[in-house]
Amino acid sequence: MSILNTEARPGEEAEDTAPVAVEVRGVHKWYGTHRVLDGVDLTVAPGEVTVILGPSGSGKSTLLRVINHLEQPQLGHVSLGGEPIGVRWHRGRLRELSERQILAQRSRIGFVFQNFNLFPHLTVLDNVAAAPVATGRLRKPEAQELARDLLGRVGLAEKVAAFPRQLSGGQQQRVAIARALALRPGVILFDEPTSALDPELVGEVLAVIKDLAAGGTTLLIVTHEIGFAREVADRVVFMDGGRILEQGSPAEVLDHPQHPRTREFLSKVL
Ligand code: ADP
Ligand code: MG
C-alpha cells in the first residue's frame, strides 16, 4: 500500500500548482579556474521524472543549485515553465531580478537536501507550515491545516508535535518532503535524499518519492539508487566532469550504456 495519498479530494485540485518544465541551456559554472559545469543542456518536461547519476564531484549538486538560483552560472540560463530564472529582459538587455522576485521564483521549486535541513527549534508541524506563512501565501491556521494534511500524506500524522531530533532520519526526510510540498511547487529537486539514511530507512523515503512521481509532479532526482531509477525514472541522465555524457530511458542508460564512463560508473554502483 502506498503511504502517500496523492488522490485529489473534491475541490482540492485547483489549489495544486501544475507541474512545470525545466530547461537548462548552455550552462557553464566555474569556481576560479575549476570548471564545474561545462555546457549543460537539459530539458525536463512537465510531469517528467528525471534521475541524475554520476560520480562524486561531477557537478550534480551544482546543477541543482543553479536551477534553484542558489548559484549563478557564468554562461547559459535556466528557465522554469518558460520563465527565465533570476533574470528578465528589460529594453533588450538581461537584468538581474530583485531578491524578492528571486524568492518568488524559488518558491515554485521544492528542494530536498541530503541532510534534511529541518529547523531544529520548530515542531514538525511548524517546519512544514513555516514557508507558506513566511511567503505570505497562507495565514498560520490555514498553513497548519495544510501541514497536517501533508504530514498525513507522508505517514507522519502522529508526529506533528515532535521536534526533528526526536525522529529517525527517514521520518525527518519525509518531513522535509512535506515541507517542500507545502509551497505547492511546480517541480521538486532532490539531492541524494537517501544517502544520509541507514539502509533500512531508505525504502520509506523512496516510497514517498515514488508516489509523488505517480501523482505527476515534475521531479529531478540525484541519487545512486539504481533500482529506484529503473522503476520511477522517465529519463536517466549520466554526468561526469561537469557534462551530461549520456541520457535516455532507464533501459537505454542502465542496461545498454553507450559511454565507457557510464559503464565504468554502473559497474561500481550496481
Ligand atoms: P557532485 O554533487 O556531483 O558530487 P558538486 O556539484 O558538489 O558535485 O561539485 C562539483 C565540483 O565543484 C567539485 O569538485 C567541488 O569540489 C566543486 N565545488 C562545488 N561547490 C564549490 C564551491 N562553492 N567552491 C569551489 N568549488 C566548489
Ligand atoms: Mg552532490
Short mmCIF file of C-alpha atoms and ligand atoms in Angstrom, two decimals:
data_model
loop_
_atom_site.label_atom_id
_atom_site.label_comp_id
_atom_site.label_asym_id
_atom_site.label_seq_id
_atom_site.Cartn_x
_atom_site.Cartn_y
_atom_site.Cartn_z
CA MET A 1 0.00 0.00 0.00
CA SER A 2 1.13 3.47 -0.77
CA ILE A 3 1.93 5.61 2.27
CA LEU A 4 1.30 8.80 0.33
CA ASN A 5 -2.26 9.62 -0.60
CA THR A 6 -1.97 11.56 -3.84
CA GLU A 7 -5.61 11.25 -4.80
CA ALA A 8 -7.13 14.70 -5.05
CA ARG A 9 -10.21 15.20 -2.96
CA PRO A 10 -13.17 17.14 -4.37
CA GLY A 11 -12.41 20.85 -4.58
CA GLU A 12 -8.74 20.36 -3.82
CA GLU A 13 -7.38 20.02 -7.28
CA ALA A 14 -7.48 23.69 -8.20
CA GLU A 15 -5.08 24.55 -5.35
CA ASP A 16 -2.32 22.41 -6.75
CA THR A 17 0.27 24.03 -8.94
CA ALA A 18 0.53 22.41 -12.33
CA PRO A 19 3.84 20.65 -12.98
CA VAL A 20 6.22 22.82 -14.94
CA ALA A 21 9.04 22.24 -17.38
CA VAL A 22 12.66 22.92 -16.51
CA GLU A 23 15.08 23.97 -19.23
CA VAL A 24 18.81 24.29 -18.78
CA ARG A 25 20.62 25.83 -21.74
CA GLY A 26 24.37 26.01 -22.25
CA VAL A 27 25.15 26.34 -18.56
CA HIS A 28 28.79 26.84 -17.59
CA LYS A 29 29.83 27.34 -14.00
CA TRP A 30 33.33 27.64 -12.64
CA TYR A 31 34.97 28.46 -9.33
CA GLY A 32 38.25 30.22 -10.02
CA THR A 33 39.83 28.08 -12.71
CA HIS A 34 37.85 24.97 -11.73
CA ARG A 35 35.15 24.25 -14.29
CA VAL A 36 32.29 22.54 -12.50
CA LEU A 37 29.59 22.70 -15.18
CA ASP A 38 30.87 22.62 -18.72
CA GLY A 39 28.00 23.33 -21.09
CA VAL A 40 24.96 21.55 -19.65
CA ASP A 41 21.72 21.31 -21.65
CA LEU A 42 18.81 19.55 -20.05
CA THR A 43 15.08 19.58 -20.66
CA VAL A 44 12.62 18.13 -18.19
CA ALA A 45 9.03 18.10 -19.45
CA PRO A 46 6.11 18.86 -17.12
CA GLY A 47 5.35 15.79 -15.03
CA GLU A 48 8.53 14.01 -16.11
CA VAL A 49 10.77 12.21 -13.61
CA THR A 50 14.47 12.58 -14.36
CA VAL A 51 17.16 10.81 -12.37
CA ILE A 52 20.70 12.21 -12.49
CA LEU A 53 23.54 9.77 -11.90
CA GLY A 54 27.24 10.45 -11.77
CA PRO A 55 30.36 10.11 -9.67
CA SER A 56 31.12 12.39 -6.74
CA GLY A 57 32.36 15.78 -7.93
CA SER A 58 30.72 15.53 -11.35
CA GLY A 59 28.62 18.68 -10.77
CA LYS A 60 25.22 17.18 -9.89
CA SER A 61 24.60 19.29 -6.78
CA THR A 62 25.88 22.40 -8.52
CA LEU A 63 23.41 21.81 -11.37
CA LEU A 64 20.51 21.57 -8.89
CA ARG A 65 21.76 24.70 -7.11
CA VAL A 66 21.93 26.60 -10.41
CA ILE A 67 18.36 25.53 -11.23
CA ASN A 68 17.22 26.80 -7.84
CA HIS A 69 19.25 30.01 -8.30
CA LEU A 70 21.36 29.31 -5.24
CA GLU A 71 24.31 29.61 -7.66
CA GLN A 72 24.51 31.73 -10.77
CA PRO A 73 26.11 30.34 -13.92
CA GLN A 74 28.74 32.42 -15.71
CA LEU A 75 27.20 31.40 -19.04
CA GLY A 76 23.87 29.98 -20.08
CA HIS A 77 20.49 30.11 -18.41
CA VAL A 78 17.74 28.15 -16.77
CA SER A 79 14.02 28.58 -17.23
CA LEU A 80 11.09 27.26 -15.31
CA GLY A 81 7.77 26.92 -17.08
CA GLY A 82 9.20 29.08 -19.88
CA GLU A 83 10.23 31.88 -17.49
CA PRO A 84 13.96 32.62 -17.08
CA ILE A 85 15.29 32.15 -13.54
CA GLY A 86 16.99 35.08 -11.85
CA VAL A 87 16.86 37.45 -14.82
CA ARG A 88 14.37 39.16 -17.10
CA TRP A 89 14.58 41.00 -20.37
CA HIS A 90 14.39 44.77 -19.98
CA ARG A 91 14.84 47.06 -23.02
CA GLY A 92 16.66 44.39 -24.93
CA ARG A 93 19.03 43.51 -22.05
CA LEU A 94 19.06 40.82 -19.42
CA ARG A 95 18.62 42.29 -15.96
CA GLU A 96 19.03 40.61 -12.58
CA LEU A 97 15.78 40.17 -10.72
CA SER A 98 15.41 41.65 -7.25
CA GLU A 99 15.94 39.39 -4.25
CA ARG A 100 12.17 39.45 -3.69
CA GLN A 101 11.43 38.34 -7.26
CA ILE A 102 14.03 35.58 -6.98
CA LEU A 103 12.40 34.36 -3.76
CA ALA A 104 9.05 34.27 -5.55
CA GLN A 105 10.56 32.15 -8.33
CA ARG A 106 12.33 29.91 -5.86
CA SER A 107 9.05 29.25 -4.05
CA ARG A 108 7.89 27.41 -7.19
CA ILE A 109 10.76 24.95 -6.75
CA GLY A 110 10.88 22.43 -3.92
CA PHE A 111 14.36 21.38 -2.76
CA VAL A 112 15.02 18.31 -0.64
CA PHE A 113 18.57 18.01 0.68
CA GLN A 114 20.70 15.06 1.69
CA ASN A 115 20.79 16.21 5.32
CA PHE A 116 17.12 17.17 5.63
CA ASN A 117 17.90 20.76 6.79
CA LEU A 118 14.89 20.95 9.11
CA PHE A 119 14.60 23.80 11.62
CA PRO A 120 15.67 22.09 14.89
CA HIS A 121 13.81 24.53 17.14
CA LEU A 122 10.45 24.13 15.36
CA THR A 123 7.98 21.28 15.71
CA VAL A 124 7.36 19.03 12.75
CA LEU A 125 4.08 20.86 12.12
CA ASP A 126 5.75 24.28 12.14
CA ASN A 127 8.61 23.08 9.94
CA VAL A 128 6.03 22.33 7.27
CA ALA A 129 3.79 25.35 7.95
CA ALA A 130 6.61 27.94 8.09
CA ALA A 131 7.20 28.64 4.41
CA PRO A 132 3.61 29.28 3.29
CA VAL A 133 3.33 31.77 6.18
CA ALA A 134 6.73 33.42 5.53
CA THR A 135 5.90 33.89 1.85
CA GLY A 136 2.52 35.38 2.73
CA ARG A 137 0.57 32.68 0.90
CA LEU A 138 -1.38 31.45 3.89
CA ARG A 139 -2.26 32.63 7.36
CA LYS A 140 -0.94 30.48 10.20
CA PRO A 141 -4.11 28.45 10.92
CA GLU A 142 -4.52 27.60 7.23
CA ALA A 143 -0.83 26.75 6.88
CA GLN A 144 -1.08 24.44 9.87
CA GLU A 145 -4.11 22.73 8.39
CA LEU A 146 -2.24 22.20 5.13
CA ALA A 147 0.79 20.94 7.09
CA ARG A 148 -1.36 18.40 8.95
CA ASP A 149 -2.75 17.18 5.66
CA LEU A 150 0.69 16.86 4.05
CA LEU A 151 2.17 15.13 7.09
CA GLY A 152 -0.73 12.68 6.94
CA ARG A 153 0.11 12.00 3.32
CA VAL A 154 3.72 11.13 4.15
CA GLY A 155 2.57 8.89 7.01
CA LEU A 156 3.54 11.18 9.91
CA ALA A 157 0.17 12.37 11.23
CA GLU A 158 1.08 11.26 14.75
CA LYS A 159 4.37 13.19 14.78
CA VAL A 160 3.07 16.75 14.31
CA ALA A 161 4.11 17.88 17.81
CA ALA A 162 7.53 16.20 17.77
CA PHE A 163 10.82 18.03 17.21
CA PRO A 164 13.16 16.87 14.43
CA ARG A 165 15.71 15.38 16.87
CA GLN A 166 13.01 13.00 18.15
CA LEU A 167 12.57 11.45 14.69
CA SER A 168 14.51 8.87 12.71
CA GLY A 169 16.39 10.03 9.62
CA GLY A 170 13.73 8.54 7.38
CA GLN A 171 10.98 10.36 9.25
CA GLN A 172 12.96 13.63 9.12
CA GLN A 173 13.37 13.28 5.39
CA ARG A 174 9.62 12.65 4.99
CA VAL A 175 9.00 15.89 6.95
CA ALA A 176 11.39 17.64 4.56
CA ILE A 177 9.39 16.33 1.60
CA ALA A 178 6.11 17.52 3.20
CA ARG A 179 7.78 20.89 3.75
CA ALA A 180 8.77 21.08 0.08
CA LEU A 181 5.19 20.21 -0.92
CA ALA A 182 3.74 22.96 1.30
CA LEU A 183 4.63 25.60 -1.29
CA ARG A 184 2.86 23.55 -3.96
CA PRO A 185 5.91 23.69 -6.21
CA GLY A 186 5.79 23.04 -9.92
CA VAL A 187 8.99 21.00 -9.66
CA ILE A 188 10.87 19.31 -6.83
CA LEU A 189 14.65 18.83 -6.83
CA PHE A 190 16.09 16.03 -4.68
CA ASP A 191 19.81 15.97 -3.91
CA GLU A 192 20.72 12.45 -2.75
CA PRO A 193 17.66 12.29 -0.50
CA THR A 194 18.50 8.86 0.92
CA SER A 195 22.29 8.83 1.09
CA ALA A 196 22.44 10.00 4.73
CA LEU A 197 20.00 7.30 5.85
CA ASP A 198 20.56 3.91 7.42
CA PRO A 199 19.79 1.28 4.78
CA GLU A 200 16.59 0.10 6.47
CA LEU A 201 15.15 3.64 6.29
CA VAL A 202 15.81 4.23 2.59
CA GLY A 203 12.68 2.39 1.43
CA GLU A 204 10.17 4.56 3.30
CA VAL A 205 11.59 7.73 1.73
CA LEU A 206 11.76 6.24 -1.76
CA ALA A 207 8.12 5.12 -1.37
CA VAL A 208 7.06 8.73 -0.78
CA ILE A 209 9.04 9.95 -3.79
CA LYS A 210 7.57 7.15 -5.90
CA ASP A 211 4.08 8.28 -5.04
CA LEU A 212 4.92 11.86 -5.97
CA ALA A 213 6.19 10.56 -9.30
CA ALA A 214 2.96 8.62 -9.85
CA GLY A 215 0.99 11.78 -8.98
CA GLY A 216 2.52 13.65 -11.93
CA THR A 217 4.87 16.08 -10.14
CA THR A 218 7.93 17.17 -12.14
CA LEU A 219 10.88 15.63 -10.32
CA LEU A 220 14.62 15.96 -10.78
CA ILE A 221 16.39 13.48 -8.52
CA VAL A 222 20.09 12.98 -7.88
CA THR A 223 20.52 9.51 -6.41
CA HIS A 224 22.71 6.43 -6.50
CA GLU A 225 19.67 4.16 -6.04
CA ILE A 226 19.78 2.40 -9.40
CA GLY A 227 16.82 0.10 -8.72
CA PHE A 228 14.71 3.12 -7.85
CA ALA A 229 15.86 4.91 -11.02
CA ARG A 230 14.87 1.92 -13.09
CA GLU A 231 11.42 1.86 -11.52
CA VAL A 232 10.42 5.52 -11.49
CA ALA A 233 12.54 7.47 -13.96
CA ASP A 234 11.19 8.52 -17.33
CA ARG A 235 14.74 9.51 -18.14
CA VAL A 236 18.16 8.81 -16.69
CA VAL A 237 20.98 11.32 -17.16
CA PHE A 238 24.62 10.44 -16.58
CA MET A 239 27.01 13.29 -15.68
CA ASP A 240 30.75 13.31 -15.42
CA GLY A 241 33.25 16.17 -15.33
CA GLY A 242 30.52 18.82 -15.46
CA ARG A 243 28.93 17.42 -18.62
CA ILE A 244 26.00 15.24 -19.49
CA LEU A 245 27.67 12.31 -21.21
CA GLU A 246 24.58 10.26 -21.85
CA GLN A 247 20.83 10.32 -21.35
CA GLY A 248 17.86 8.18 -22.25
CA SER A 249 15.28 5.79 -20.89
CA PRO A 250 16.33 3.69 -17.88
CA ALA A 251 16.59 0.67 -20.21
CA GLU A 252 18.90 2.57 -22.55
CA VAL A 253 21.22 4.11 -19.99
CA LEU A 254 21.21 1.42 -17.29
CA ASP A 255 21.08 -1.71 -19.43
CA HIS A 256 22.83 -0.55 -22.61
CA PRO A 257 25.14 2.32 -21.64
CA GLN A 258 26.95 3.73 -24.64
CA HIS A 259 29.65 5.78 -22.98
CA PRO A 260 32.62 3.99 -21.35
CA ARG A 261 32.41 6.30 -18.31
CA THR A 262 28.75 5.34 -17.79
CA ARG A 263 29.69 1.63 -17.96
CA GLU A 264 32.51 2.13 -15.50
CA PHE A 265 30.27 4.04 -13.08
CA LEU A 266 27.46 1.48 -13.26
CA SER A 267 29.85 -1.40 -12.72
CA LYS A 268 30.79 0.24 -9.40
CA VAL A 269 27.33 1.08 -8.10
CA LEU A 270 25.29 -1.88 -9.33
P1 ADP B 1 28.51 16.31 -7.04
O1 ADP B 1 27.23 16.77 -6.43
O2 ADP B 1 28.32 15.63 -8.36
O3 ADP B 1 29.31 15.45 -6.12
P2 ADP B 1 29.28 19.08 -6.86
O4 ADP B 1 28.36 19.82 -7.75
O5 ADP B 1 29.02 19.14 -5.41
O6 ADP B 1 29.40 17.57 -7.36
O7 ADP B 1 30.76 19.60 -7.06
C1 ADP B 1 31.42 19.59 -8.30
C2 ADP B 1 32.79 20.17 -8.11
O8 ADP B 1 32.70 21.54 -7.79
C3 ADP B 1 33.59 19.51 -7.01
O9 ADP B 1 34.92 19.37 -7.44
C4 ADP B 1 33.51 20.51 -5.88
O10 ADP B 1 34.65 20.45 -5.07
C5 ADP B 1 33.43 21.82 -6.62
N1 ADP B 1 32.67 22.85 -5.88
C6 ADP B 1 31.36 22.77 -5.54
N2 ADP B 1 30.96 23.88 -4.89
C7 ADP B 1 32.07 24.68 -4.81
C8 ADP B 1 32.32 26.00 -4.25
N3 ADP B 1 31.34 26.70 -3.65
N4 ADP B 1 33.58 26.49 -4.38
C9 ADP B 1 34.53 25.79 -5.01
N5 ADP B 1 34.38 24.57 -5.54
C10 ADP B 1 33.15 24.02 -5.46
MG MG B 2 26.34 16.31 -4.60
#
